[in-house]
XYZ file of C-alpha atoms in Angstrom:
473
model
C -0.208 -0.230 0.098
C 1.067 3.083 -0.626
C 1.711 6.365 2.248
C -1.481 8.326 2.650
C 0.335 11.649 2.165
C 1.283 9.641 -1.831
C -2.427 8.812 -1.726
C -2.730 12.700 -1.307
C -1.338 13.597 -4.774
C -2.137 10.811 -6.910
C -6.029 12.258 -5.802
C -4.343 16.023 -6.439
C -2.952 14.099 -9.497
C -5.977 12.453 -11.077
C -8.428 16.176 -10.054
C -6.558 17.796 -12.069
C -6.296 15.750 -14.829
C -10.048 15.184 -14.785
C -10.313 17.958 -14.884
C -7.978 19.681 -17.170
C -9.750 16.769 -19.732
C -13.676 18.436 -19.118
C -11.966 21.842 -19.675
C -10.248 20.492 -23.423
C -13.948 18.972 -23.802
C -15.978 21.613 -22.975
C -14.054 23.670 -25.490
C -13.882 21.556 -28.248
C -17.898 21.233 -27.777
C -17.949 25.271 -27.097
C -16.054 25.737 -30.489
C -17.905 23.147 -32.706
C -21.393 25.484 -31.399
C -20.413 27.563 -34.207
C -22.269 26.160 -37.315
C -21.491 26.696 -40.829
C -25.481 28.310 -39.822
C -25.018 30.446 -37.164
C -21.987 31.168 -39.462
C -24.822 32.453 -42.033
C -26.914 34.073 -39.720
C -24.269 36.768 -38.232
C -23.458 36.872 -41.399
C -26.436 38.386 -42.570
C -26.492 40.224 -39.951
C -23.197 42.183 -41.822
C -24.582 42.631 -45.857
C -24.737 46.310 -44.959
C -21.643 47.030 -43.160
C -20.172 44.812 -46.195
C -21.889 46.675 -48.948
C -20.239 50.319 -47.419
C -17.542 48.558 -46.862
C -17.580 47.534 -50.972
C -18.494 50.878 -52.159
C -15.915 53.033 -49.759
C -13.779 50.843 -51.558
C -14.168 50.786 -55.007
C -14.580 54.981 -53.979
C -10.551 54.829 -53.381
C -8.808 52.808 -56.826
C -5.484 52.317 -56.293
C -2.368 50.486 -58.350
C -0.921 47.752 -57.657
C 2.515 48.227 -54.692
C 0.209 52.530 -54.026
C -2.790 50.566 -52.319
C -1.847 53.111 -49.176
C -5.283 54.895 -48.234
C -6.806 51.502 -49.545
C -4.283 49.878 -46.122
C -4.683 52.502 -43.544
C -8.341 52.090 -43.968
C -7.542 48.385 -43.818
C -5.644 49.293 -40.435
C -7.827 51.054 -38.772
C -10.465 48.938 -39.327
C -7.861 45.587 -37.657
C -6.729 48.335 -34.198
C -10.882 48.677 -33.760
C -11.494 45.294 -33.986
C -7.911 44.814 -32.071
C -7.031 42.044 -34.402
C -3.311 42.205 -34.750
C -1.282 42.785 -38.236
C 1.642 42.940 -39.901
C 3.179 44.890 -42.163
C 4.663 45.510 -44.514
C 4.901 42.061 -46.779
C 5.053 43.833 -50.608
C 5.453 47.315 -50.108
C 2.064 47.345 -49.299
C 0.878 44.482 -47.954
C -0.131 43.010 -44.445
C -1.742 40.289 -42.476
C -3.734 39.489 -39.958
C -3.831 37.435 -37.161
C -6.731 35.860 -35.329
C -6.085 32.468 -32.770
C -3.433 31.026 -32.015
C -1.049 27.978 -32.246
C -1.794 24.759 -34.859
C -3.549 24.613 -37.845
C -2.688 27.054 -39.550
C -4.848 28.122 -42.239
C -4.896 31.658 -44.492
C -7.359 34.060 -46.346
C -6.150 36.246 -49.378
C -8.058 39.057 -50.803
C -6.651 40.977 -53.225
C -6.292 45.168 -52.996
C -5.174 46.723 -56.362
C -7.321 48.519 -59.106
C -7.088 48.659 -63.417
C -6.218 51.721 -64.829
C -9.229 51.803 -66.675
C -12.137 54.845 -66.752
C -15.282 54.222 -64.362
C -18.546 56.137 -66.541
C -20.815 58.092 -65.727
C -24.120 57.002 -62.675
C -22.453 55.204 -60.199
C -23.292 56.251 -57.107
C -19.907 55.321 -55.293
C -17.401 56.143 -58.856
C -14.126 56.041 -59.186
C -13.096 59.494 -57.185
C -10.103 58.756 -59.082
C -9.798 59.555 -63.495
C -8.559 56.994 -64.952
C -8.644 54.076 -62.799
C -11.430 51.762 -61.565
C -12.335 48.455 -59.649
C -13.367 47.229 -62.289
C -11.998 43.268 -61.144
C -13.882 43.365 -57.810
C -11.694 43.519 -55.634
C -13.205 46.077 -53.317
C -15.526 42.760 -52.651
C -12.978 40.828 -52.518
C -11.439 43.135 -50.102
C -15.234 43.912 -48.175
C -16.233 40.198 -47.934
C -12.353 40.324 -46.281
C -13.189 42.587 -43.594
C -16.627 41.032 -42.961
C -14.774 37.181 -42.373
C -12.447 38.760 -39.840
C -15.713 40.651 -37.788
C -17.335 37.497 -37.971
C -13.830 35.412 -36.931
C -12.811 37.522 -34.224
C -16.284 38.175 -32.682
C -16.448 33.824 -33.014
C -12.642 34.320 -30.737
C -14.170 36.809 -28.275
C -16.346 34.951 -27.576
C -14.211 31.298 -27.299
C -16.108 29.506 -30.365
C -13.001 29.482 -31.893
C -11.788 25.883 -32.250
C -8.035 25.956 -31.566
C -6.390 27.112 -34.358
C -4.228 30.607 -35.732
C -5.945 31.901 -39.599
C -4.289 34.733 -41.580
C -5.737 37.109 -43.637
C -3.361 38.579 -46.480
C -4.030 41.660 -48.084
C -2.440 40.924 -50.959
C -1.173 44.727 -52.966
C -0.483 44.087 -56.772
C -2.490 41.247 -57.841
C -2.368 42.512 -61.707
C 0.317 42.367 -63.435
C 2.821 42.815 -60.643
C 2.625 39.611 -58.549
C 1.774 41.246 -55.424
C 1.815 37.328 -54.167
C 5.112 35.945 -54.970
C 6.591 38.484 -52.824
C 4.335 37.986 -50.677
C 5.262 35.339 -49.991
C 9.550 36.013 -50.595
C 9.226 38.432 -47.852
C 8.112 35.569 -45.684
C 4.478 35.889 -44.798
C 3.445 32.040 -45.757
C 5.956 31.341 -42.719
C 4.305 28.045 -40.640
C 0.908 28.079 -42.579
C -0.351 24.819 -43.699
C -3.339 25.832 -46.023
C -4.829 28.847 -47.847
C -8.185 29.774 -49.629
C -8.788 32.630 -51.339
C -11.751 33.983 -53.696
C -12.490 35.450 -56.962
C -16.161 36.880 -58.351
C -17.606 35.562 -61.867
C -19.698 37.908 -63.638
C -19.797 34.796 -65.794
C -21.403 32.159 -63.162
C -24.983 32.364 -61.334
C -25.256 35.169 -58.697
C -24.328 33.078 -55.111
C -23.517 30.263 -56.433
C -19.544 28.115 -55.553
C -17.625 27.273 -58.593
C -13.690 25.095 -57.680
C -11.884 21.742 -58.882
C -9.192 20.027 -57.958
C -6.324 20.576 -60.263
C -5.560 23.397 -62.432
C -8.351 26.088 -62.864
C -6.967 28.819 -63.673
C -4.053 28.946 -66.783
C -0.379 30.437 -66.369
C 0.344 33.798 -68.416
C 3.085 35.731 -70.037
C 2.845 39.023 -72.372
C 4.947 40.026 -74.461
C 6.113 42.850 -77.115
C 7.919 42.152 -80.467
C 9.530 44.882 -82.232
C 9.974 44.672 -86.364
C 12.598 46.892 -87.789
C 13.222 47.276 -90.973
C 13.951 51.217 -93.171
C 11.549 53.582 -93.699
C 11.066 56.020 -96.494
C 8.106 57.860 -98.450
C 5.177 55.334 -99.095
C 5.268 56.378 -103.252
C 8.266 54.431 -103.343
C 7.898 51.272 -101.413
C 10.754 49.575 -103.463
C 13.491 52.432 -101.732
C 12.643 50.714 -98.334
C 11.992 47.794 -95.651
C 8.390 47.787 -95.630
C 8.551 46.457 -91.184
C 4.208 46.778 -91.653
C 4.168 44.388 -94.454
C 6.886 42.309 -91.799
C 4.674 41.939 -89.209
C 1.410 41.599 -90.903
C 2.724 38.835 -92.189
C 4.104 37.841 -88.547
C 1.523 38.603 -86.637
C -0.908 35.946 -88.882
C 2.002 33.075 -89.214
C 1.772 33.370 -85.131
C -1.779 31.796 -84.786
C -1.158 29.014 -86.416
C 1.009 28.069 -83.480
C -2.031 26.893 -81.235
C -4.514 26.196 -84.252
C -1.674 24.000 -85.859
C 1.412 23.269 -83.642
C -0.215 22.530 -80.059
C -2.905 19.519 -79.620
C -6.350 20.328 -80.075
C -6.889 18.433 -76.750
C -4.832 21.091 -75.065
C -5.657 24.585 -74.056
C -3.945 27.283 -75.164
C -3.548 31.287 -76.216
C -1.052 33.051 -78.202
C -3.449 36.523 -78.893
C -2.522 40.140 -80.218
C -3.545 42.432 -78.199
C -1.632 46.645 -79.069
C -0.381 47.083 -82.962
C 1.913 50.614 -83.583
C 3.702 51.680 -86.290
C 3.688 54.928 -88.024
C 1.612 58.602 -88.016
C 1.814 59.313 -91.204
C -0.168 57.894 -94.355
C 2.746 59.215 -96.792
C 5.533 57.073 -94.682
C 6.137 53.511 -94.393
C 7.559 54.002 -90.793
C 11.018 52.406 -90.001
C 9.804 49.929 -86.831
C 6.826 48.738 -86.177
C 5.434 47.423 -82.518
C 3.198 44.814 -81.776
C 2.206 42.821 -77.940
C -0.026 40.467 -76.778
C -0.244 37.919 -73.901
C 0.465 33.438 -74.072
C -1.277 31.453 -72.327
C -2.076 27.788 -71.044
C -2.722 24.930 -68.500
C 0.420 23.807 -68.272
C 3.914 25.427 -67.649
C 5.397 23.036 -70.184
C 2.452 23.649 -72.311
C 3.375 27.849 -72.207
C 7.055 27.460 -72.795
C 6.150 24.984 -75.411
C 4.513 28.746 -77.435
C 7.606 31.376 -75.758
C 9.718 28.673 -78.112
C 7.489 29.455 -80.681
C 7.417 32.198 -80.748
C 10.638 33.180 -79.915
C 11.980 31.610 -83.208
C 9.244 33.029 -86.071
C 9.822 36.044 -84.486
C 12.992 36.829 -86.553
C 12.749 34.263 -88.532
C 10.264 35.702 -90.623
C 10.712 39.106 -90.394
C 13.983 38.078 -92.462
C 11.592 36.789 -95.183
C 10.549 40.374 -95.352
C 13.796 41.526 -94.834
C 13.400 43.055 -91.450
C 14.530 42.241 -87.688
C 12.864 41.245 -85.152
C 12.982 40.949 -81.891
C 10.812 39.522 -78.656
C 10.415 41.570 -75.082
C 8.714 38.891 -72.407
C 8.008 42.743 -69.959
C 9.298 40.350 -66.657
C 9.994 43.649 -64.792
C 7.046 45.712 -65.531
C 4.843 41.955 -65.556
C 6.695 38.760 -63.841
C 5.344 35.416 -64.849
C 2.331 33.681 -63.696
C 2.935 30.017 -63.622
C -0.745 27.867 -63.386
C -3.172 27.955 -60.273
C -3.045 24.191 -59.196
C -5.144 23.057 -56.710
C -4.651 21.067 -54.819
C -7.429 18.140 -54.722
C -7.834 17.707 -50.629
C -8.746 21.158 -50.180
C -10.654 21.650 -53.153
C -13.059 18.488 -51.859
C -12.952 20.274 -49.010
C -13.736 24.024 -50.142
C -17.007 22.992 -51.772
C -18.364 20.342 -49.073
C -18.052 23.553 -46.985
C -19.727 25.950 -49.343
C -22.141 23.246 -49.740
C -22.687 23.176 -46.342
C -23.452 26.887 -46.134
C -24.314 27.409 -49.457
C -26.934 24.145 -50.192
C -25.359 21.869 -52.455
C -26.975 22.917 -55.996
C -25.067 25.820 -54.436
C -21.656 24.303 -55.012
C -20.293 23.591 -58.405
C -17.206 21.904 -60.145
C -15.457 24.846 -61.878
C -14.457 24.559 -65.792
C -10.050 25.896 -65.756
C -10.760 29.225 -67.334
C -7.370 31.020 -69.157
C -7.841 34.210 -67.260
C -4.576 33.886 -64.832
C -4.328 34.414 -61.433
C -1.161 35.133 -58.758
C -2.180 32.779 -55.783
C -1.205 30.192 -57.384
C 2.078 31.197 -56.125
C 0.679 30.130 -52.612
C -0.813 27.315 -54.415
C 2.725 26.308 -55.109
C 4.133 26.625 -51.167
C 0.844 24.324 -49.578
C -2.009 23.221 -50.037
C -4.581 25.920 -51.420
C -7.798 25.769 -53.889
C -8.714 29.540 -55.589
C -13.266 29.577 -55.599
C -15.371 31.119 -57.033
C -18.245 33.268 -56.535
C -20.697 33.637 -58.939
C -22.092 37.549 -59.143
C -23.787 37.308 -62.193
C -27.882 39.208 -61.749
C -29.325 40.984 -64.220
C -31.927 42.770 -62.486
C -28.490 44.184 -60.161
C -27.098 44.834 -63.540
C -23.894 42.975 -63.117
C -23.500 41.399 -66.394
C -19.924 43.171 -67.617
C -16.965 41.009 -67.424
C -14.321 41.958 -65.204
C -11.948 44.123 -66.541
C -14.958 46.099 -68.311
C -15.255 49.908 -67.691
C -18.693 48.839 -66.744
C -18.050 46.253 -64.180
C -20.312 46.226 -60.866
C -20.855 42.969 -59.058
C -23.987 41.547 -57.172
C -23.498 42.967 -53.527
C -26.428 41.019 -52.470
C -23.497 38.372 -52.332
C -21.216 39.647 -50.412
C -22.158 38.277 -47.430
C -22.685 35.195 -48.191
C -18.764 35.482 -49.652
C -17.098 36.243 -46.073
C -19.848 33.863 -44.381
C -17.641 31.715 -47.233
C -14.625 32.492 -45.858
C -15.126 33.108 -41.713
C -16.331 28.967 -42.642
C -13.890 27.779 -44.011
C -11.894 28.751 -41.837
C -13.514 27.648 -39.460
C -14.118 23.739 -40.510
C -10.599 23.673 -41.228
C -9.124 24.238 -37.708
C -11.999 21.957 -37.092
C -10.693 19.268 -39.865
C -7.127 19.830 -39.552
C -6.598 20.236 -36.090
C -3.444 18.886 -34.769
C -1.474 19.130 -31.486
C -1.343 23.223 -30.265
C 2.647 24.748 -30.289
C 3.672 28.526 -29.860
C 1.298 30.824 -29.800
C 1.749 32.168 -32.679
C 0.382 36.155 -31.659
C 4.009 36.488 -29.802
C 5.373 36.190 -34.096
C 2.601 38.445 -35.203
C 3.365 41.402 -32.752
C 6.967 41.171 -34.149
C 7.690 43.689 -36.613
C 7.859 42.673 -40.285
C 11.167 42.826 -42.376
C 11.671 45.999 -43.386
C 10.737 46.917 -47.243
C 14.074 44.929 -49.897
C 14.616 44.058 -53.150
C 12.626 40.696 -52.513
C 9.680 42.431 -50.823
C 9.562 46.264 -51.917
C 7.293 45.457 -55.040
C 9.702 46.529 -57.745
C 10.007 43.697 -59.447
C 10.308 39.709 -58.870
C 14.096 37.656 -57.542
C 15.042 35.722 -60.863
C 12.880 37.178 -63.352
C 14.690 35.057 -65.699
C 13.621 31.661 -63.874
C 10.437 29.991 -63.043
C 11.283 27.420 -60.880
C 8.991 23.692 -60.358
C 10.233 21.656 -57.583
C 13.826 21.466 -58.278
C 14.113 21.801 -61.632
C 13.869 25.985 -63.703
C 13.332 25.965 -66.912
C 14.329 29.712 -68.497
C 12.089 32.344 -69.753
């Protein structure tokens, strides 16, 4: 028999263990009480507030890496709600922190606008001429703030499961590769999975679509300069006509996709701009044209890139001209294909179905548009989702990047609820043993702005790293 004092200590230890187990059980039960239905109910109550946030963002669009007013507005919100954040990442980006421990899941939203003149007639029209939120980023930010509000409230009520949620407010999605620069600056440290959402005007309002595997294409822009010898248009035999050479090259490039790639593959080579002389009676010395190539695989896109580089000088030479190709990597870095993790995409579809109903959760068709969430997907398991906003009665029928673009604001609370539900359900489904509190790290200042996170250009733009292999761009 154990001595009496050992019996006392044994009883005390057993009582403490019982108390700890009970506390953990009660905490987990309390966290699980935050159901998708409850999140949606709370999000519906925020609909007016989220709409107001979207309209305020819409009034003050800013270019990539210059979203200073936008960031200040987000920071004020975070401070007013006692949400910890770190900045700067990629010059004007920031990361908000909610919860503590592991697992760690990220929600990403984009901040920048487009150089588009918005027409008159919008009550909350852009106040900065020549700039417009024509891609829905104002709605993305408003939904992210709505989700942050919901999640912080749940944390304060003790309703969040163990784990951490990070919300990335990312600059320069529209060609600046701001996501890549945030990652290079260390923003993804310890993150285990990430999710993002993009509004889509071709999908029914309120529906959610995603897919395992490639969901958006890789993208690369180019500029071709054809040089000849200009002169009087009445004496073409004395000149070397760069206009005719450029026209021949443009026509030849149309065969790259139609005759040199598989009909079962997906590729795009589009010429979108053409500039030559200014006079009607002068053959110019030089012609410039540019465009974009897209592919659902890196290999497919690199093949088209190679063929353009081969054809430009040889076709131009047949007309007596020279041609050079500039891939514009400093201005617009290469975006690789956006490839969803199979497990995360399935999880997102199931979560959307639990929140919005089975009929509103659909498998998406891949798109040939580019998205720099691709950089997140190369680092951690991710899923990009499309949120349908097509609603004729709301005028939400115009394409992304159109000056007439608008979104159906009635879905904003659904997007906020989906963001929050994905985060909560991820913490429940992928829970691991809690580790050190991530809030301690969040309190530290972000790394000082350097060439890697200043937003000026991406490092190593001449190469694309895919695992251990590198292909020259």
